[in-house]
Amino acid sequence: MYNLIDGKKVAGEIKLEIAKEVSLLRLQGKKIPHLAAILVGNNGSSETYVANKVKDCKEVGFKSTLLTFTVDITEAELLEKIDELNNDDDVDGFIVQLPLPAHISENKIIEAINPEKDADGFHPVNIGKMVIGLPGYLPATPFGIVELFKRYKIDSRGKSCVVIGRSNIVGRPLSILMSQKGIDATVTVVHSRSRNINEIVGGADIIIAAIGSPGFVTAGMVKVGAVVIDVGTTRIPSPDAKSGYKLAGDVDFENVAPKCSYITPVPGGVGPMTRVSLLRNTLMAVKSKIK
Ligand code: GUN
């Protein structure tokens, strides 16, 4: 029987821990953490993500600001908004929800964010710090996944870990974290140009799927006893669901789960941990200022 990794439950526990810290800051008359989010256009997934992030802030007692812009905002205008947030002393951290419209360079926007306020941990300075193991903001999804390994005491030392996907947000940073001292996995990254994916994934003790292709990881690809982490959250139209869609992971859960030692569900696995990681980064931004 497999163990279900309950990201929702763990995220709830971490939120309580954060809320306690915020109460303490309040009691001590210190600054209340303030996270701002920029949302451009009307991508349904992005709107949901950002609304949830604002809700999370409320839950733990953070202040939050949501700045929304229509899809026709220019790159120069967006850079100006970022400059304003960089210079707003009340804002401890902020994020720019991705993807951005095609006429705006995501790299340019990310590079414009003050690394000390980069709650998403996407700025090259924070990515660089992560690579060499210096303290800094970690990208939210990789940070959340590593925390799941810790809280479930899943031993990754010396284990083979295959990361499927090489995005800047998840696959690539996660591949680096999983090989770091203390986590100590032996990491392989597979991507759209990789050959023999089935064979490589089939040999893995730990499989982390982050490609956004529903049901990509099938039972035949998974070794008995593997740990499977599913980062996929593709929206599939579903007339029965209240929202009109349901979320589909990258793993064929029903058939893969019986072969696993541990597995994350979708929803309720990695997603809530991503959200809570953003709160942790924002709290860290405030604490580093207090110091
Ligand atoms: N788009 C998908 N995931 C993320 C995330 O973690 N942060 C931001 N800013 N955009 C995203």
PDB file of C-alpha atoms and ligand atoms in Angstrom:
ATOM      1  CA  MET A   1       0.000   0.000   0.000  1.00  0.00           C
ATOM      2  CA  TYR A   2       1.388   3.400  -0.961  1.00  0.00           C
ATOM      3  CA  ASN A   3       1.679   6.449   1.292  1.00  0.00           C
ATOM      4  CA  LEU A   4      -0.178   9.498   0.088  1.00  0.00           C
ATOM      5  CA  ILE A   5       1.814  12.717   0.478  1.00  0.00           C
ATOM      6  CA  ASP A   6      -0.793  15.155   1.719  1.00  0.00           C
ATOM      7  CA  GLY A   7       0.508  18.551   0.605  1.00  0.00           C
ATOM      8  CA  LYS A   8      -2.674  20.263   1.655  1.00  0.00           C
ATOM      9  CA  LYS A   9      -2.307  19.051   5.230  1.00  0.00           C
ATOM     10  CA  VAL A  10       1.396  19.922   5.455  1.00  0.00           C
ATOM     11  CA  ALA A  11       0.756  23.351   3.926  1.00  0.00           C
ATOM     12  CA  GLY A  12      -1.956  23.902   6.543  1.00  0.00           C
ATOM     13  CA  GLU A  13       0.515  23.060   9.318  1.00  0.00           C
ATOM     14  CA  ILE A  14       3.119  25.438   7.891  1.00  0.00           C
ATOM     15  CA  LYS A  15       0.508  28.181   7.572  1.00  0.00           C
ATOM     16  CA  LEU A  16      -0.265  27.815  11.280  1.00  0.00           C
ATOM     17  CA  GLU A  17       3.450  28.110  12.055  1.00  0.00           C
ATOM     18  CA  ILE A  18       3.674  31.251   9.923  1.00  0.00           C
ATOM     19  CA  ALA A  19       0.512  32.734  11.479  1.00  0.00           C
ATOM     20  CA  LYS A  20       2.081  32.257  14.932  1.00  0.00           C
ATOM     21  CA  GLU A  21       5.203  34.110  13.827  1.00  0.00           C
ATOM     22  CA  VAL A  22       3.075  36.936  12.438  1.00  0.00           C
ATOM     23  CA  SER A  23       1.173  37.212  15.738  1.00  0.00           C
ATOM     24  CA  LEU A  24       4.482  37.478  17.521  1.00  0.00           C
ATOM     25  CA  LEU A  25       5.679  40.224  15.166  1.00  0.00           C
ATOM     26  CA  ARG A  26       2.402  42.031  15.823  1.00  0.00           C
ATOM     27  CA  LEU A  27       2.780  41.700  19.588  1.00  0.00           C
ATOM     28  CA  GLN A  28       6.310  43.033  19.384  1.00  0.00           C
ATOM     29  CA  GLY A  29       5.104  46.019  17.340  1.00  0.00           C
ATOM     30  CA  LYS A  30       7.233  44.884  14.400  1.00  0.00           C
ATOM     31  CA  LYS A  31       6.395  45.154  10.735  1.00  0.00           C
ATOM     32  CA  ILE A  32       3.630  42.944   9.371  1.00  0.00           C
ATOM     33  CA  PRO A  33       4.783  41.092   6.219  1.00  0.00           C
ATOM     34  CA  HIS A  34       3.398  42.584   3.018  1.00  0.00           C
ATOM     35  CA  LEU A  35       3.334  40.639  -0.250  1.00  0.00           C
ATOM     36  CA  ALA A  36       2.300  42.286  -3.515  1.00  0.00           C
ATOM     37  CA  ALA A  37       1.341  40.466  -6.707  1.00  0.00           C
ATOM     38  CA  ILE A  38       1.210  41.744 -10.266  1.00  0.00           C
ATOM     39  CA  LEU A  39      -1.217  40.070 -12.641  1.00  0.00           C
ATOM     40  CA  VAL A  40      -1.315  40.962 -16.333  1.00  0.00           C
ATOM     41  CA  GLY A  41      -4.170  39.971 -18.629  1.00  0.00           C
ATOM     42  CA  ASN A  42      -6.839  37.371 -17.962  1.00  0.00           C
ATOM     43  CA  ASN A  43      -5.284  33.931 -18.092  1.00  0.00           C
ATOM     44  CA  GLY A  44      -7.716  31.803 -16.050  1.00  0.00           C
ATOM     45  CA  SER A  45      -5.030  29.742 -14.276  1.00  0.00           C
ATOM     46  CA  SER A  46      -3.034  32.839 -13.383  1.00  0.00           C
ATOM     47  CA  GLU A  47      -6.135  34.562 -12.007  1.00  0.00           C
ATOM     48  CA  THR A  48      -6.852  31.561  -9.786  1.00  0.00           C
ATOM     49  CA  TYR A  49      -3.241  31.279  -8.603  1.00  0.00           C
ATOM     50  CA  VAL A  50      -3.044  34.948  -7.692  1.00  0.00           C
ATOM     51  CA  ALA A  51      -6.464  34.971  -5.980  1.00  0.00           C
ATOM     52  CA  ASN A  52      -5.310  31.995  -3.893  1.00  0.00           C
ATOM     53  CA  LYS A  53      -2.062  33.722  -2.998  1.00  0.00           C
ATOM     54  CA  VAL A  54      -3.996  36.761  -1.751  1.00  0.00           C
ATOM     55  CA  LYS A  55      -6.301  34.471   0.243  1.00  0.00           C
ATOM     56  CA  ASP A  56      -3.279  32.723   1.803  1.00  0.00           C
ATOM     57  CA  CYS A  57      -1.875  36.088   2.904  1.00  0.00           C
ATOM     58  CA  LYS A  58      -5.109  36.912   4.671  1.00  0.00           C
ATOM     59  CA  GLU A  59      -5.140  33.529   6.383  1.00  0.00           C
ATOM     60  CA  VAL A  60      -1.716  33.974   7.976  1.00  0.00           C
ATOM     61  CA  GLY A  61      -2.172  37.664   8.801  1.00  0.00           C
ATOM     62  CA  PHE A  62       0.013  39.158   6.051  1.00  0.00           C
ATOM     63  CA  LYS A  63      -0.886  42.333   4.270  1.00  0.00           C
ATOM     64  CA  SER A  64      -1.312  41.833   0.514  1.00  0.00           C
ATOM     65  CA  THR A  65      -1.738  44.042  -2.518  1.00  0.00           C
ATOM     66  CA  LEU A  66      -2.957  42.857  -5.884  1.00  0.00           C
ATOM     67  CA  LEU A  67      -2.095  44.980  -8.903  1.00  0.00           C
ATOM     68  CA  THR A  68      -3.920  43.969 -12.079  1.00  0.00           C
ATOM     69  CA  PHE A  69      -3.217  45.267 -15.560  1.00  0.00           C
ATOM     70  CA  THR A  70      -4.843  44.682 -18.918  1.00  0.00           C
ATOM     71  CA  VAL A  71      -3.015  42.604 -21.494  1.00  0.00           C
ATOM     72  CA  ASP A  72      -2.023  45.711 -23.461  1.00  0.00           C
ATOM     73  CA  ILE A  73       0.252  47.151 -20.755  1.00  0.00           C
ATOM     74  CA  THR A  74       3.632  47.893 -22.325  1.00  0.00           C
ATOM     75  CA  GLU A  75       6.890  46.453 -21.102  1.00  0.00           C
ATOM     76  CA  ALA A  76       8.071  49.955 -20.149  1.00  0.00           C
ATOM     77  CA  GLU A  77       4.922  50.555 -18.077  1.00  0.00           C
ATOM     78  CA  LEU A  78       5.317  47.236 -16.298  1.00  0.00           C
ATOM     79  CA  LEU A  79       8.982  47.992 -15.583  1.00  0.00           C
ATOM     80  CA  GLU A  80       7.838  51.271 -14.045  1.00  0.00           C
ATOM     81  CA  LYS A  81       5.422  49.436 -11.726  1.00  0.00           C
ATOM     82  CA  ILE A  82       8.214  47.117 -10.681  1.00  0.00           C
ATOM     83  CA  ASP A  83      10.397  50.101  -9.923  1.00  0.00           C
ATOM     84  CA  GLU A  84       7.610  51.506  -7.738  1.00  0.00           C
ATOM     85  CA  LEU A  85       7.352  48.248  -5.773  1.00  0.00           C
ATOM     86  CA  ASN A  86      11.142  48.031  -5.477  1.00  0.00           C
ATOM     87  CA  ASN A  87      11.078  51.472  -3.863  1.00  0.00           C
ATOM     88  CA  ASP A  88       7.994  51.005  -1.695  1.00  0.00           C
ATOM     89  CA  ASP A  89       9.319  50.422   1.814  1.00  0.00           C
ATOM     90  CA  ASP A  90       6.070  48.909   2.985  1.00  0.00           C
ATOM     91  CA  VAL A  91       6.241  46.064   0.406  1.00  0.00           C
ATOM     92  CA  ASP A  92       8.533  43.292   1.641  1.00  0.00           C
ATOM     93  CA  GLY A  93       8.210  40.977  -1.318  1.00  0.00           C
ATOM     94  CA  PHE A  94       6.357  40.792  -4.611  1.00  0.00           C
ATOM     95  CA  ILE A  95       5.760  38.520  -7.540  1.00  0.00           C
ATOM     96  CA  VAL A  96       4.874  38.979 -11.176  1.00  0.00           C
ATOM     97  CA  GLN A  97       2.604  36.125 -12.167  1.00  0.00           C
ATOM     98  CA  LEU A  98       3.838  34.247 -15.257  1.00  0.00           C
ATOM     99  CA  PRO A  99       3.257  33.755 -18.131  1.00  0.00           C
ATOM    100  CA  LEU A 100       3.305  37.323 -19.412  1.00  0.00           C
ATOM    101  CA  PRO A 101       1.926  38.422 -22.796  1.00  0.00           C
ATOM    102  CA  ALA A 102       4.303  37.739 -25.700  1.00  0.00           C
ATOM    103  CA  HIS A 103       5.229  41.413 -26.189  1.00  0.00           C
ATOM    104  CA  ILE A 104       6.805  41.532 -22.707  1.00  0.00           C
ATOM    105  CA  SER A 105      10.150  39.878 -22.011  1.00  0.00           C
ATOM    106  CA  GLU A 106       9.790  37.704 -18.898  1.00  0.00           C
ATOM    107  CA  ASN A 107      13.536  37.736 -18.394  1.00  0.00           C
ATOM    108  CA  LYS A 108      13.685  41.525 -18.489  1.00  0.00           C
ATOM    109  CA  ILE A 109      10.867  41.755 -15.949  1.00  0.00           C
ATOM    110  CA  ILE A 110      12.410  39.189 -13.613  1.00  0.00           C
ATOM    111  CA  GLU A 111      15.783  40.915 -13.785  1.00  0.00           C
ATOM    112  CA  ALA A 112      14.142  44.241 -12.855  1.00  0.00           C
ATOM    113  CA  ILE A 113      12.879  42.895  -9.516  1.00  0.00           C
ATOM    114  CA  ASN A 114      15.017  43.821  -6.519  1.00  0.00           C
ATOM    115  CA  PRO A 115      16.522  40.424  -5.535  1.00  0.00           C
ATOM    116  CA  GLU A 116      15.775  41.235  -1.871  1.00  0.00           C
ATOM    117  CA  LYS A 117      12.061  41.480  -2.687  1.00  0.00           C
ATOM    118  CA  ASP A 118      12.003  38.549  -5.114  1.00  0.00           C
ATOM    119  CA  ALA A 119       9.492  36.377  -3.246  1.00  0.00           C
ATOM    120  CA  ASP A 120       9.372  33.904  -6.154  1.00  0.00           C
ATOM    121  CA  GLY A 121      13.129  33.376  -6.109  1.00  0.00           C
ATOM    122  CA  PHE A 122      13.296  33.777  -9.904  1.00  0.00           C
ATOM    123  CA  HIS A 123      15.907  36.561 -10.104  1.00  0.00           C
ATOM    124  CA  PRO A 124      19.324  35.425 -11.419  1.00  0.00           C
ATOM    125  CA  VAL A 125      20.926  36.536  -8.125  1.00  0.00           C
ATOM    126  CA  ASN A 126      18.675  34.214  -6.131  1.00  0.00           C
ATOM    127  CA  ILE A 127      19.031  31.393  -8.651  1.00  0.00           C
ATOM    128  CA  GLY A 128      22.813  31.855  -8.433  1.00  0.00           C
ATOM    129  CA  LYS A 129      22.734  31.741  -4.631  1.00  0.00           C
ATOM    130  CA  MET A 130      20.654  28.574  -4.766  1.00  0.00           C
ATOM    131  CA  VAL A 131      23.137  26.932  -7.152  1.00  0.00           C
ATOM    132  CA  ILE A 132      26.078  27.513  -4.818  1.00  0.00           C
ATOM    133  CA  GLY A 133      24.088  26.763  -1.664  1.00  0.00           C
ATOM    134  CA  LEU A 134      23.929  30.280  -0.204  1.00  0.00           C
ATOM    135  CA  PRO A 135      20.830  31.342   1.741  1.00  0.00           C
ATOM    136  CA  GLY A 136      18.306  33.214  -0.432  1.00  0.00           C
ATOM    137  CA  TYR A 137      14.813  32.927  -1.783  1.00  0.00           C
ATOM    138  CA  LEU A 138      14.112  29.559  -3.384  1.00  0.00           C
ATOM    139  CA  PRO A 139      11.654  29.155  -6.269  1.00  0.00           C
ATOM    140  CA  ALA A 140       8.343  28.305  -4.651  1.00  0.00           C
ATOM    141  CA  THR A 141       7.542  24.915  -6.200  1.00  0.00           C
ATOM    142  CA  PRO A 142      11.018  23.354  -5.750  1.00  0.00           C
ATOM    143  CA  PHE A 143      11.107  24.778  -2.188  1.00  0.00           C
ATOM    144  CA  GLY A 144       7.731  23.186  -1.457  1.00  0.00           C
ATOM    145  CA  ILE A 145       8.767  19.799  -2.831  1.00  0.00           C
ATOM    146  CA  VAL A 146      11.984  19.693  -0.824  1.00  0.00           C
ATOM    147  CA  GLU A 147       9.927  20.522   2.283  1.00  0.00           C
ATOM    148  CA  LEU A 148       7.634  17.554   1.566  1.00  0.00           C
ATOM    149  CA  PHE A 149      10.657  15.247   1.516  1.00  0.00           C
ATOM    150  CA  LYS A 150      11.718  16.675   4.892  1.00  0.00           C
ATOM    151  CA  ARG A 151       8.332  16.522   6.594  1.00  0.00           C
ATOM    152  CA  TYR A 152       7.640  12.968   5.386  1.00  0.00           C
ATOM    153  CA  LYS A 153      11.222  11.974   6.276  1.00  0.00           C
ATOM    154  CA  ILE A 154      11.721  10.483   2.818  1.00  0.00           C
ATOM    155  CA  ASP A 155      15.356   9.522   2.500  1.00  0.00           C
ATOM    156  CA  SER A 156      16.763  10.804  -0.788  1.00  0.00           C
ATOM    157  CA  ARG A 157      20.453  10.278   0.029  1.00  0.00           C
ATOM    158  CA  GLY A 158      22.232   8.484  -2.787  1.00  0.00           C
ATOM    159  CA  LYS A 159      18.929   7.722  -4.509  1.00  0.00           C
ATOM    160  CA  SER A 160      18.454   8.134  -8.236  1.00  0.00           C
ATOM    161  CA  CYS A 161      16.085  10.988  -8.996  1.00  0.00           C
ATOM    162  CA  VAL A 162      14.720  11.735 -12.452  1.00  0.00           C
ATOM    163  CA  VAL A 163      13.234  15.175 -13.020  1.00  0.00           C
ATOM    164  CA  ILE A 164      10.983  15.288 -16.077  1.00  0.00           C
ATOM    165  CA  GLY A 165      11.003  18.835 -17.460  1.00  0.00           C
ATOM    166  CA  ARG A 166      13.595  21.627 -17.484  1.00  0.00           C
ATOM    167  CA  SER A 167      11.574  24.811 -16.935  1.00  0.00           C
ATOM    168  CA  ASN A 168      13.209  27.759 -15.187  1.00  0.00           C
ATOM    169  CA  ILE A 169      10.415  27.714 -12.592  1.00  0.00           C
ATOM    170  CA  VAL A 170      10.387  24.041 -11.612  1.00  0.00           C
ATOM    171  CA  GLY A 171      12.459  21.377 -13.386  1.00  0.00           C
ATOM    172  CA  ARG A 172      15.836  23.068 -13.596  1.00  0.00           C
ATOM    173  CA  PRO A 173      15.980  24.591 -10.087  1.00  0.00           C
ATOM    174  CA  LEU A 174      14.582  21.389  -8.583  1.00  0.00           C
ATOM    175  CA  SER A 175      17.257  19.308 -10.298  1.00  0.00           C
ATOM    176  CA  ILE A 176      19.864  21.484  -8.581  1.00  0.00           C
ATOM    177  CA  LEU A 177      18.223  21.361  -5.141  1.00  0.00           C
ATOM    178  CA  MET A 178      17.793  17.590  -5.234  1.00  0.00           C
ATOM    179  CA  SER A 179      21.534  17.107  -5.747  1.00  0.00           C
ATOM    180  CA  GLN A 180      22.515  19.513  -2.979  1.00  0.00           C
ATOM    181  CA  LYS A 181      24.303  18.454   0.192  1.00  0.00           C
ATOM    182  CA  GLY A 182      21.824  17.075   2.710  1.00  0.00           C
ATOM    183  CA  ILE A 183      19.345  16.034   0.008  1.00  0.00           C
ATOM    184  CA  ASP A 184      22.049  14.130  -1.846  1.00  0.00           C
ATOM    185  CA  ALA A 185      20.090  12.545  -4.695  1.00  0.00           C
ATOM    186  CA  THR A 186      21.783  11.560  -7.944  1.00  0.00           C
ATOM    187  CA  VAL A 187      19.827  13.606 -10.449  1.00  0.00           C
ATOM    188  CA  THR A 188      19.008  13.157 -14.132  1.00  0.00           C
ATOM    189  CA  VAL A 189      16.924  15.704 -16.053  1.00  0.00           C
ATOM    190  CA  VAL A 190      14.908  14.475 -19.017  1.00  0.00           C
ATOM    191  CA  HIS A 191      13.159  16.794 -21.468  1.00  0.00           C
ATOM    192  CA  SER A 192      11.478  16.951 -24.854  1.00  0.00           C
ATOM    193  CA  ARG A 193      14.696  16.085 -26.705  1.00  0.00           C
ATOM    194  CA  SER A 194      15.712  13.206 -24.419  1.00  0.00           C
ATOM    195  CA  ARG A 195      15.976   9.701 -25.829  1.00  0.00           C
ATOM    196  CA  ASN A 196      14.963   6.567 -23.945  1.00  0.00           C
ATOM    197  CA  ILE A 197      12.822   8.473 -21.452  1.00  0.00           C
ATOM    198  CA  ASN A 198      10.930   5.346 -20.400  1.00  0.00           C
ATOM    199  CA  GLU A 199      14.144   3.504 -19.645  1.00  0.00           C
ATOM    200  CA  ILE A 200      15.635   6.399 -17.664  1.00  0.00           C
ATOM    201  CA  VAL A 201      12.450   7.007 -15.646  1.00  0.00           C
ATOM    202  CA  GLY A 202      12.064   3.260 -15.128  1.00  0.00           C
ATOM    203  CA  GLY A 203      15.362   3.093 -13.229  1.00  0.00           C
ATOM    204  CA  ALA A 204      14.516   5.965 -10.863  1.00  0.00           C
ATOM    205  CA  ASP A 205      13.962   5.739  -7.113  1.00  0.00           C
ATOM    206  CA  ILE A 206      12.400   9.216  -7.207  1.00  0.00           C
ATOM    207  CA  ILE A 207      10.401  10.566 -10.144  1.00  0.00           C
ATOM    208  CA  ILE A 208       9.420  14.230 -10.286  1.00  0.00           C
ATOM    209  CA  ALA A 209       7.116  15.014 -13.210  1.00  0.00           C
ATOM    210  CA  ALA A 210       6.938  18.672 -14.246  1.00  0.00           C
ATOM    211  CA  ILE A 211       6.075  18.851 -17.930  1.00  0.00           C
ATOM    212  CA  GLY A 212       2.390  19.756 -17.988  1.00  0.00           C
ATOM    213  CA  SER A 213       1.349  16.707 -19.995  1.00  0.00           C
ATOM    214  CA  PRO A 214      -1.602  14.920 -18.333  1.00  0.00           C
ATOM    215  CA  GLY A 215      -0.975  11.267 -17.545  1.00  0.00           C
ATOM    216  CA  PHE A 216       2.533  11.312 -19.086  1.00  0.00           C
ATOM    217  CA  VAL A 217       3.960   9.008 -16.400  1.00  0.00           C
ATOM    218  CA  THR A 218       2.305   5.628 -16.772  1.00  0.00           C
ATOM    219  CA  ALA A 219       2.523   2.531 -14.564  1.00  0.00           C
ATOM    220  CA  GLY A 220       4.839   0.782 -17.023  1.00  0.00           C
ATOM    221  CA  MET A 221       7.457   3.505 -16.531  1.00  0.00           C
ATOM    222  CA  VAL A 222       7.590   3.274 -12.734  1.00  0.00           C
ATOM    223  CA  LYS A 223       9.747   0.969 -10.621  1.00  0.00           C
ATOM    224  CA  VAL A 224       8.036  -0.741  -7.681  1.00  0.00           C
ATOM    225  CA  GLY A 225       8.672   1.267  -4.510  1.00  0.00           C
ATOM    226  CA  ALA A 226       9.388   4.556  -6.305  1.00  0.00           C
ATOM    227  CA  VAL A 227       8.594   7.970  -4.817  1.00  0.00           C
ATOM    228  CA  VAL A 228       6.504   9.928  -7.328  1.00  0.00           C
ATOM    229  CA  ILE A 229       6.003  13.698  -7.158  1.00  0.00           C
ATOM    230  CA  ASP A 230       3.468  15.156  -9.596  1.00  0.00           C
ATOM    231  CA  VAL A 231       3.831  18.863 -10.400  1.00  0.00           C
ATOM    232  CA  GLY A 232       1.342  18.866 -13.301  1.00  0.00           C
ATOM    233  CA  THR A 233      -1.785  21.033 -13.046  1.00  0.00           C
ATOM    234  CA  THR A 234      -3.370  21.067 -16.477  1.00  0.00           C
ATOM    235  CA  ARG A 235      -6.955  22.290 -16.636  1.00  0.00           C
ATOM    236  CA  ILE A 236      -9.269  19.783 -18.286  1.00  0.00           C
ATOM    237  CA  PRO A 237     -12.842  20.844 -19.174  1.00  0.00           C
ATOM    238  CA  SER A 238     -15.256  19.037 -16.869  1.00  0.00           C
ATOM    239  CA  PRO A 239     -18.961  19.907 -17.092  1.00  0.00           C
ATOM    240  CA  ASP A 240     -19.638  18.247 -13.704  1.00  0.00           C
ATOM    241  CA  ALA A 241     -17.216  20.466 -11.798  1.00  0.00           C
ATOM    242  CA  LYS A 242     -18.472  23.741 -10.334  1.00  0.00           C
ATOM    243  CA  SER A 243     -15.588  25.640 -11.949  1.00  0.00           C
ATOM    244  CA  GLY A 244     -16.143  23.886 -15.299  1.00  0.00           C
ATOM    245  CA  TYR A 245     -12.742  22.185 -15.221  1.00  0.00           C
ATOM    246  CA  LYS A 246     -10.650  19.779 -13.194  1.00  0.00           C
ATOM    247  CA  LEU A 247      -6.919  19.639 -12.650  1.00  0.00           C
ATOM    248  CA  ALA A 248      -4.968  16.810 -14.233  1.00  0.00           C
ATOM    249  CA  GLY A 249      -1.477  15.823 -13.097  1.00  0.00           C
ATOM    250  CA  ASP A 250       1.415  14.531 -15.195  1.00  0.00           C
ATOM    251  CA  VAL A 251       1.022  11.088 -13.597  1.00  0.00           C
ATOM    252  CA  ASP A 252      -1.606   8.440 -14.282  1.00  0.00           C
ATOM    253  CA  PHE A 253      -2.320   8.331 -10.545  1.00  0.00           C
ATOM    254  CA  GLU A 254      -4.788   5.470 -10.493  1.00  0.00           C
ATOM    255  CA  ASN A 255      -2.425   2.981 -12.118  1.00  0.00           C
ATOM    256  CA  VAL A 256       0.883   4.379 -10.870  1.00  0.00           C
ATOM    257  CA  ALA A 257      -0.007   4.764  -7.155  1.00  0.00           C
ATOM    258  CA  PRO A 258      -0.178   1.016  -6.360  1.00  0.00           C
ATOM    259  CA  LYS A 259       3.476   0.667  -7.411  1.00  0.00           C
ATOM    260  CA  CYS A 260       4.749   3.552  -5.282  1.00  0.00           C
ATOM    261  CA  SER A 261       6.103   3.901  -1.775  1.00  0.00           C
ATOM    262  CA  TYR A 262       5.019   7.556  -1.733  1.00  0.00           C
ATOM    263  CA  ILE A 263       3.016   9.631  -4.207  1.00  0.00           C
ATOM    264  CA  THR A 264       1.476  13.122  -4.348  1.00  0.00           C
ATOM    265  CA  PRO A 265      -2.104  13.589  -5.534  1.00  0.00           C
ATOM    266  CA  VAL A 266      -3.343  16.311  -7.898  1.00  0.00           C
ATOM    267  CA  PRO A 267      -4.879  18.445  -6.560  1.00  0.00           C
ATOM    268  CA  GLY A 268      -3.742  18.573  -2.919  1.00  0.00           C
ATOM    269  CA  GLY A 269      -0.099  17.563  -3.377  1.00  0.00           C
ATOM    270  CA  VAL A 270       2.495  19.991  -4.649  1.00  0.00           C
ATOM    271  CA  GLY A 271       0.152  22.951  -5.366  1.00  0.00           C
ATOM    272  CA  PRO A 272      -0.560  23.955  -1.746  1.00  0.00           C
ATOM    273  CA  MET A 273       3.157  23.633  -0.946  1.00  0.00           C
ATOM    274  CA  THR A 274       4.030  26.085  -3.743  1.00  0.00           C
ATOM    275  CA  ARG A 275       1.659  28.629  -2.266  1.00  0.00           C
ATOM    276  CA  VAL A 276       2.976  28.234   1.244  1.00  0.00           C
ATOM    277  CA  SER A 277       6.579  28.578   0.038  1.00  0.00           C
ATOM    278  CA  LEU A 278       5.778  32.036  -1.225  1.00  0.00           C
ATOM    279  CA  LEU A 279       4.592  32.967   2.267  1.00  0.00           C
ATOM    280  CA  ARG A 280       7.795  31.560   3.739  1.00  0.00           C
ATOM    281  CA  ASN A 281       9.904  33.656   1.358  1.00  0.00           C
ATOM    282  CA  THR A 282       7.927  36.788   2.257  1.00  0.00           C
ATOM    283  CA  LEU A 283       8.349  36.133   5.975  1.00  0.00           C
ATOM    284  CA  MET A 284      12.061  35.661   5.383  1.00  0.00           C
ATOM    285  CA  ALA A 285      12.179  39.034   3.587  1.00  0.00           C
ATOM    286  CA  VAL A 286      10.760  40.734   6.680  1.00  0.00           C
ATOM    287  CA  LYS A 287      13.001  38.876   9.093  1.00  0.00           C
ATOM    288  CA  SER A 288      16.157  39.708   7.146  1.00  0.00           C
ATOM    289  CA  LYS A 289      15.117  43.377   7.325  1.00  0.00           C
ATOM    290  CA  ILE A 290      14.515  43.130  11.063  1.00  0.00           C
ATOM    291  CA  LYS A 291      18.028  41.769  11.520  1.00  0.00           C
TER     292      LYS A 291
HETATM  293  N1  GUN B   1       3.317  30.719 -13.002  1.00  0.00           N
HETATM  294  C1  GUN B   1       3.254  29.412 -12.675  1.00  0.00           C
HETATM  295  N2  GUN B   1       3.827  29.195 -11.470  1.00  0.00           N
HETATM  296  C2  GUN B   1       4.260  30.398 -11.038  1.00  0.00           C
HETATM  297  C3  GUN B   1       4.921  30.822  -9.850  1.00  0.00           C
HETATM  298  O1  GUN B   1       5.268  30.052  -8.943  1.00  0.00           O
HETATM  299  N3  GUN B   1       5.189  32.157  -9.779  1.00  0.00           N
HETATM  300  C4  GUN B   1       4.847  33.032 -10.762  1.00  0.00           C
HETATM  301  N4  GUN B   1       5.156  34.319 -10.594  1.00  0.00           N
HETATM  302  N5  GUN B   1       4.238  32.666 -11.859  1.00  0.00           N
HETATM  303  C5  GUN B   1       3.941  31.348 -11.992  1.00  0.00           C
END
